[in-house]
Amino acid sequence: MLILLSPAKTLDFETPLPKQAQELEVTKPALMSQAAELVKVLKPMPAAELEKLMGVSPKLASLNAERFSQWSARPKSSAVRPAVFAFNGDVYEGLQASSLTKAQLEDAQSRLRMLSGLYGVLRPMDAFQAYRLEMGTSLKGHAGGKAFSSLYDYWGLQLVEGLGQELAGLGPNPCVLNLASDEYFKAAQGLHKHSVNGKPVQVISPVFQDEKAGKFKVISFYAKRARGLMARFVLQKRARKPEQLQAFNLEGYRFDAQSSKPLQPVFRRTEADTNGLG
């Protein structure tokens, strides 16, 4: 089972790494050369152009213009941080990577992948430089000797082929646990039509619903955290088969068989369970 997550806009390059992470090898992103080609497109852009492209404040645009200007394909160790400890949004608060054991982090390195607008895909211990480039950004240009019309166009085929190769090494029944947002999974949606070892890839996309005013619906903040919680559950339980996901019960969520579909299991949490988290 290959686990997919989205990255986070918020980054943490300050908190010391936990002891168990310091014992692991820091790795290089698999698509670093392709990332370098994208940076060549972004580096010449002034802050005002990045502000318009990314839809961010002048302050954030200036920060990222500086980041791209300092970006290096061979960065100093002081300028990088392992991905799973660098991302710091709701998903990663649910994952709580710093509390995973060394063995669980090693398992994560083998089958947890974070999709990225700049790096394509990252393993937990892949070291990257601080950046901001959302997959849905309307960036187009020439990189790597060819034109691209969007980041989906740039990354799509490379992502599907790369993830397919990784799935081939994870066992005879290829399965993807899609815990990424729609924006990011769109870059890898070719997996739906992909086959590994002669078998079609199963893409499982859980839905997390919370009760509000007597009705269950997806609440963005809670759903993001729940994606991280499920990734944590899979790593802690060493789950490998889709049916094992039904046991997910962190922070009050429960599998709801009646609302679920084979590739879209639904997990619900009542208001009472939410309030009980205190």
Short mmCIF file of C-alpha atoms in Angstrom, two decimals:
data_model
loop_
_atom_site.label_atom_id
_atom_site.label_comp_id
_atom_site.label_asym_id
_atom_site.label_seq_id
_atom_site.Cartn_x
_atom_site.Cartn_y
_atom_site.Cartn_z
CA MET A 1 0.00 0.00 0.00
CA LEU A 2 1.50 3.30 -1.17
CA ILE A 3 0.29 6.33 0.82
CA LEU A 4 -0.07 9.72 -0.88
CA LEU A 5 -0.25 13.04 0.97
CA SER A 6 -0.36 16.67 -0.09
CA PRO A 7 2.40 19.01 1.09
CA ALA A 8 1.70 21.96 3.41
CA LYS A 9 2.04 25.69 2.84
CA THR A 10 3.36 26.20 6.36
CA LEU A 11 6.96 25.07 6.89
CA ASP A 12 9.03 24.37 10.00
CA PHE A 13 12.78 24.56 9.50
CA GLU A 14 13.54 25.39 13.14
CA THR A 15 12.38 22.59 15.46
CA PRO A 16 15.19 20.09 16.18
CA LEU A 17 14.67 16.69 14.58
CA PRO A 18 13.68 13.92 16.99
CA LYS A 19 16.41 11.48 17.98
CA GLN A 20 14.98 8.61 15.92
CA ALA A 21 15.02 10.76 12.78
CA GLN A 22 18.64 11.78 13.36
CA GLU A 23 19.55 8.08 13.14
CA LEU A 24 18.09 7.80 9.62
CA GLU A 25 19.79 8.61 6.34
CA VAL A 26 18.75 11.91 4.79
CA THR A 27 17.92 11.29 1.13
CA LYS A 28 17.80 13.30 -2.08
CA PRO A 29 14.52 13.90 -3.95
CA ALA A 30 14.18 11.46 -6.84
CA LEU A 31 13.20 14.18 -9.31
CA MET A 32 15.75 16.79 -8.24
CA SER A 33 16.98 17.45 -11.80
CA GLN A 34 13.41 18.11 -12.94
CA ALA A 35 12.91 20.46 -9.99
CA ALA A 36 16.06 22.32 -11.01
CA GLU A 37 14.58 22.87 -14.47
CA LEU A 38 11.47 24.41 -12.93
CA VAL A 39 13.57 26.70 -10.77
CA LYS A 40 15.24 27.99 -13.94
CA VAL A 41 11.79 29.17 -15.03
CA LEU A 42 10.95 30.70 -11.64
CA LYS A 43 14.27 32.26 -10.64
CA PRO A 44 14.18 35.16 -13.14
CA MET A 45 10.68 36.22 -12.05
CA PRO A 46 10.56 39.40 -9.94
CA ALA A 47 8.49 39.42 -6.76
CA ALA A 48 5.66 41.34 -8.45
CA GLU A 49 5.30 38.62 -11.07
CA LEU A 50 5.34 35.86 -8.44
CA GLU A 51 2.71 37.76 -6.46
CA LYS A 52 0.36 37.66 -9.45
CA LEU A 53 1.25 34.07 -10.42
CA MET A 54 0.79 32.63 -6.94
CA GLY A 55 -1.95 34.91 -5.68
CA VAL A 56 -0.01 35.74 -2.51
CA SER A 57 0.79 38.90 -0.56
CA PRO A 58 3.73 41.15 -1.55
CA LYS A 59 5.58 39.92 1.56
CA LEU A 60 5.19 36.25 0.63
CA ALA A 61 6.08 36.99 -2.98
CA SER A 62 9.32 38.68 -1.90
CA LEU A 63 10.16 35.77 0.41
CA ASN A 64 9.71 33.24 -2.37
CA ALA A 65 11.60 35.34 -4.92
CA GLU A 66 14.50 35.24 -2.45
CA ARG A 67 14.07 31.49 -1.95
CA PHE A 68 14.19 30.80 -5.69
CA SER A 69 17.22 33.07 -6.13
CA GLN A 70 19.09 31.09 -3.45
CA TRP A 71 17.88 27.66 -4.57
CA SER A 72 20.64 25.19 -5.44
CA ALA A 73 20.69 21.71 -6.93
CA ARG A 74 23.48 21.02 -4.43
CA PRO A 75 22.28 22.75 -1.27
CA LYS A 76 24.18 23.00 1.98
CA SER A 77 22.90 20.75 4.75
CA SER A 78 21.98 23.85 6.77
CA ALA A 79 19.56 24.95 4.01
CA VAL A 80 17.48 21.76 3.86
CA ARG A 81 15.19 19.67 6.05
CA PRO A 82 13.60 16.22 5.65
CA ALA A 83 10.17 16.65 4.10
CA VAL A 84 8.03 14.94 6.73
CA PHE A 85 9.48 17.22 9.42
CA ALA A 86 9.44 20.36 7.26
CA PHE A 87 5.74 20.40 6.37
CA ASN A 88 3.66 21.78 9.21
CA GLY A 89 -0.03 22.04 8.24
CA ASP A 90 -3.18 20.32 9.49
CA VAL A 91 -2.34 17.02 7.75
CA TYR A 92 1.06 16.86 9.43
CA GLU A 93 -0.35 17.73 12.83
CA GLY A 94 -2.47 14.62 12.40
CA LEU A 95 0.48 12.53 11.24
CA GLN A 96 2.71 13.61 14.17
CA ALA A 97 5.85 12.30 12.49
CA SER A 98 8.04 13.29 15.44
CA SER A 99 6.32 10.71 17.64
CA LEU A 100 6.72 7.82 15.18
CA THR A 101 9.31 5.20 16.06
CA LYS A 102 12.44 4.65 14.00
CA ALA A 103 10.90 1.48 12.52
CA GLN A 104 7.71 3.36 11.63
CA LEU A 105 9.72 6.13 9.97
CA GLU A 106 11.64 3.52 7.98
CA ASP A 107 8.32 2.04 6.88
CA ALA A 108 7.16 5.53 5.94
CA GLN A 109 10.30 6.04 3.86
CA SER A 110 9.41 2.95 1.84
CA ARG A 111 5.75 3.77 1.16
CA LEU A 112 4.68 7.28 2.20
CA ARG A 113 4.93 9.86 -0.58
CA MET A 114 4.21 13.59 -0.54
CA LEU A 115 3.26 15.18 -3.84
CA SER A 116 4.92 18.53 -4.54
CA GLY A 117 4.55 21.32 -7.06
CA LEU A 118 8.31 21.92 -7.15
CA TYR A 119 9.80 18.48 -6.46
CA GLY A 120 7.10 16.27 -7.98
CA VAL A 121 7.19 13.70 -5.20
CA LEU A 122 9.05 13.49 -1.90
CA ARG A 123 9.87 10.67 0.50
CA PRO A 124 9.76 11.46 4.23
CA MET A 125 13.54 11.79 4.59
CA ASP A 126 14.08 13.63 1.29
CA ALA A 127 15.75 16.93 2.17
CA PHE A 128 14.40 20.00 0.42
CA GLN A 129 14.91 23.74 0.49
CA ALA A 130 12.09 25.99 1.67
CA TYR A 131 9.74 26.87 -1.17
CA ARG A 132 6.16 27.61 -2.09
CA LEU A 133 4.70 26.36 -5.35
CA GLU A 134 1.24 24.86 -5.28
CA MET A 135 0.43 22.20 -7.86
CA GLY A 136 -2.51 24.25 -9.14
CA THR A 137 -0.34 27.29 -9.91
CA SER A 138 -0.86 28.46 -13.51
CA LEU A 139 2.80 28.16 -14.43
CA LYS A 140 3.81 27.46 -18.01
CA GLY A 141 7.02 27.72 -19.98
CA HIS A 142 9.91 25.59 -21.19
CA ALA A 143 11.82 23.22 -18.92
CA GLY A 144 13.99 20.21 -19.64
CA GLY A 145 13.93 20.93 -23.36
CA LYS A 146 10.16 20.92 -23.75
CA ALA A 147 7.19 23.23 -23.34
CA PHE A 148 4.66 22.67 -20.57
CA SER A 149 1.24 24.25 -20.13
CA SER A 150 0.83 23.63 -16.38
CA LEU A 151 2.48 21.80 -13.51
CA TYR A 152 0.04 18.94 -14.15
CA ASP A 153 1.39 18.76 -17.68
CA TYR A 154 4.97 18.93 -16.42
CA TRP A 155 4.70 16.31 -13.69
CA GLY A 156 1.84 14.00 -14.70
CA LEU A 157 3.54 11.28 -16.74
CA GLN A 158 6.72 11.34 -14.63
CA LEU A 159 4.70 10.96 -11.43
CA VAL A 160 2.57 8.08 -12.68
CA GLU A 161 5.56 6.18 -14.05
CA GLY A 162 7.63 6.77 -10.91
CA LEU A 163 4.85 5.82 -8.51
CA GLY A 164 4.06 2.79 -10.65
CA GLN A 165 7.64 1.59 -10.28
CA GLU A 166 7.42 2.02 -6.52
CA LEU A 167 4.15 0.10 -6.38
CA ALA A 168 5.81 -2.78 -8.23
CA GLY A 169 8.18 -3.18 -5.29
CA LEU A 170 5.47 -3.21 -2.63
CA GLY A 171 3.84 -6.54 -3.38
CA PRO A 172 1.66 -8.37 -5.92
CA ASN A 173 -1.52 -6.31 -5.36
CA PRO A 174 -0.88 -2.64 -6.21
CA CYS A 175 -2.87 -0.33 -3.96
CA VAL A 176 -2.70 3.44 -3.46
CA LEU A 177 -4.15 5.08 -0.36
CA ASN A 178 -4.98 8.53 -1.67
CA LEU A 179 -4.91 10.96 1.25
CA ALA A 180 -3.95 13.90 -0.95
CA SER A 181 -6.22 16.81 -1.84
CA ASP A 182 -7.97 16.92 -5.22
CA GLU A 183 -5.53 19.64 -6.33
CA TYR A 184 -2.54 17.38 -5.81
CA PHE A 185 -3.94 13.99 -6.73
CA LYS A 186 -4.97 15.44 -10.09
CA ALA A 187 -1.25 15.30 -10.98
CA ALA A 188 -1.23 11.53 -10.38
CA GLN A 189 -4.73 10.66 -11.55
CA GLY A 190 -3.25 8.56 -14.36
CA LEU A 191 -2.78 5.89 -11.68
CA HIS A 192 -6.48 5.09 -12.12
CA LYS A 193 -5.66 3.64 -15.56
CA HIS A 194 -2.25 2.23 -14.63
CA SER A 195 -1.40 -1.42 -14.10
CA VAL A 196 1.47 -2.96 -12.18
CA ASN A 197 2.64 -6.54 -12.65
CA GLY A 198 -0.33 -7.03 -14.95
CA LYS A 199 -2.86 -5.90 -12.33
CA PRO A 200 -4.81 -2.61 -12.29
CA VAL A 201 -3.87 -0.18 -9.54
CA GLN A 202 -6.51 0.16 -6.82
CA VAL A 203 -6.84 3.79 -5.75
CA ILE A 204 -8.63 4.13 -2.40
CA SER A 205 -9.78 7.66 -1.53
CA PRO A 206 -11.25 7.83 2.00
CA VAL A 207 -13.85 10.43 2.94
CA PHE A 208 -13.91 11.93 6.44
CA GLN A 209 -17.16 13.44 7.67
CA ASP A 210 -18.03 15.22 10.89
CA GLU A 211 -21.45 15.77 12.38
CA LYS A 212 -22.74 19.33 12.50
CA ALA A 213 -26.31 20.26 13.40
CA GLY A 214 -27.31 16.62 13.08
CA LYS A 215 -25.87 16.11 9.60
CA PHE A 216 -22.59 14.56 8.49
CA LYS A 217 -20.44 16.49 6.04
CA VAL A 218 -16.82 17.08 5.12
CA ILE A 219 -15.37 19.94 7.19
CA SER A 220 -12.07 20.98 5.61
CA PHE A 221 -10.02 21.56 8.77
CA TYR A 222 -11.07 18.25 10.33
CA ALA A 223 -10.74 16.32 7.06
CA LYS A 224 -7.16 17.51 6.53
CA ARG A 225 -6.17 16.44 10.02
CA ALA A 226 -7.96 13.10 9.53
CA ARG A 227 -5.86 12.38 6.43
CA GLY A 228 -2.75 12.69 8.55
CA LEU A 229 -4.31 10.57 11.28
CA MET A 230 -5.06 7.79 8.80
CA ALA A 231 -1.50 7.86 7.46
CA ARG A 232 -0.32 7.57 11.06
CA PHE A 233 -2.71 4.68 11.72
CA VAL A 234 -1.49 2.77 8.65
CA LEU A 235 2.15 3.16 9.70
CA GLN A 236 1.52 2.26 13.34
CA LYS A 237 -0.56 -0.81 12.46
CA ARG A 238 1.63 -1.72 9.47
CA ALA A 239 -1.55 -2.02 7.43
CA ARG A 240 -1.01 -3.42 3.94
CA LYS A 241 -4.52 -4.39 2.77
CA PRO A 242 -7.50 -2.11 1.99
CA GLU A 243 -9.81 -3.97 4.37
CA GLN A 244 -7.50 -3.11 7.28
CA LEU A 245 -8.44 0.56 6.86
CA GLN A 246 -11.90 -0.16 8.24
CA ALA A 247 -10.38 -0.46 11.72
CA PHE A 248 -9.30 3.22 11.65
CA ASN A 249 -10.61 4.81 14.84
CA LEU A 250 -8.30 7.66 15.81
CA GLU A 251 -9.84 10.74 17.47
CA GLY A 252 -13.35 9.35 17.32
CA TYR A 253 -13.72 8.43 13.65
CA ARG A 254 -15.53 5.20 12.78
CA PHE A 255 -16.01 3.34 9.51
CA ASP A 256 -19.54 3.77 8.15
CA ALA A 257 -20.31 0.77 5.95
CA GLN A 258 -23.67 2.05 4.73
CA SER A 259 -22.21 5.26 3.27
CA SER A 260 -19.07 3.65 1.88
CA LYS A 261 -18.15 2.44 -1.60
CA PRO A 262 -15.42 -0.15 -2.34
CA LEU A 263 -12.84 2.49 -3.31
CA GLN A 264 -14.29 5.30 -1.21
CA PRO A 265 -14.63 4.24 2.43
CA VAL A 266 -16.43 6.78 4.61
CA PHE A 267 -15.41 7.53 8.18
CA ARG A 268 -17.69 9.55 10.41
CA ARG A 269 -17.32 11.30 13.75
CA THR A 270 -20.21 12.50 15.91
CA GLU A 271 -20.37 15.90 17.58
CA ALA A 272 -20.10 14.15 20.94
CA ASP A 273 -16.81 12.53 19.90
CA THR A 274 -15.49 15.85 18.59
CA ASN A 275 -16.41 17.64 21.82
CA GLY A 276 -14.80 14.83 23.79
CA LEU A 277 -11.39 15.71 22.33
CA GLY A 278 -11.49 18.81 24.52
#
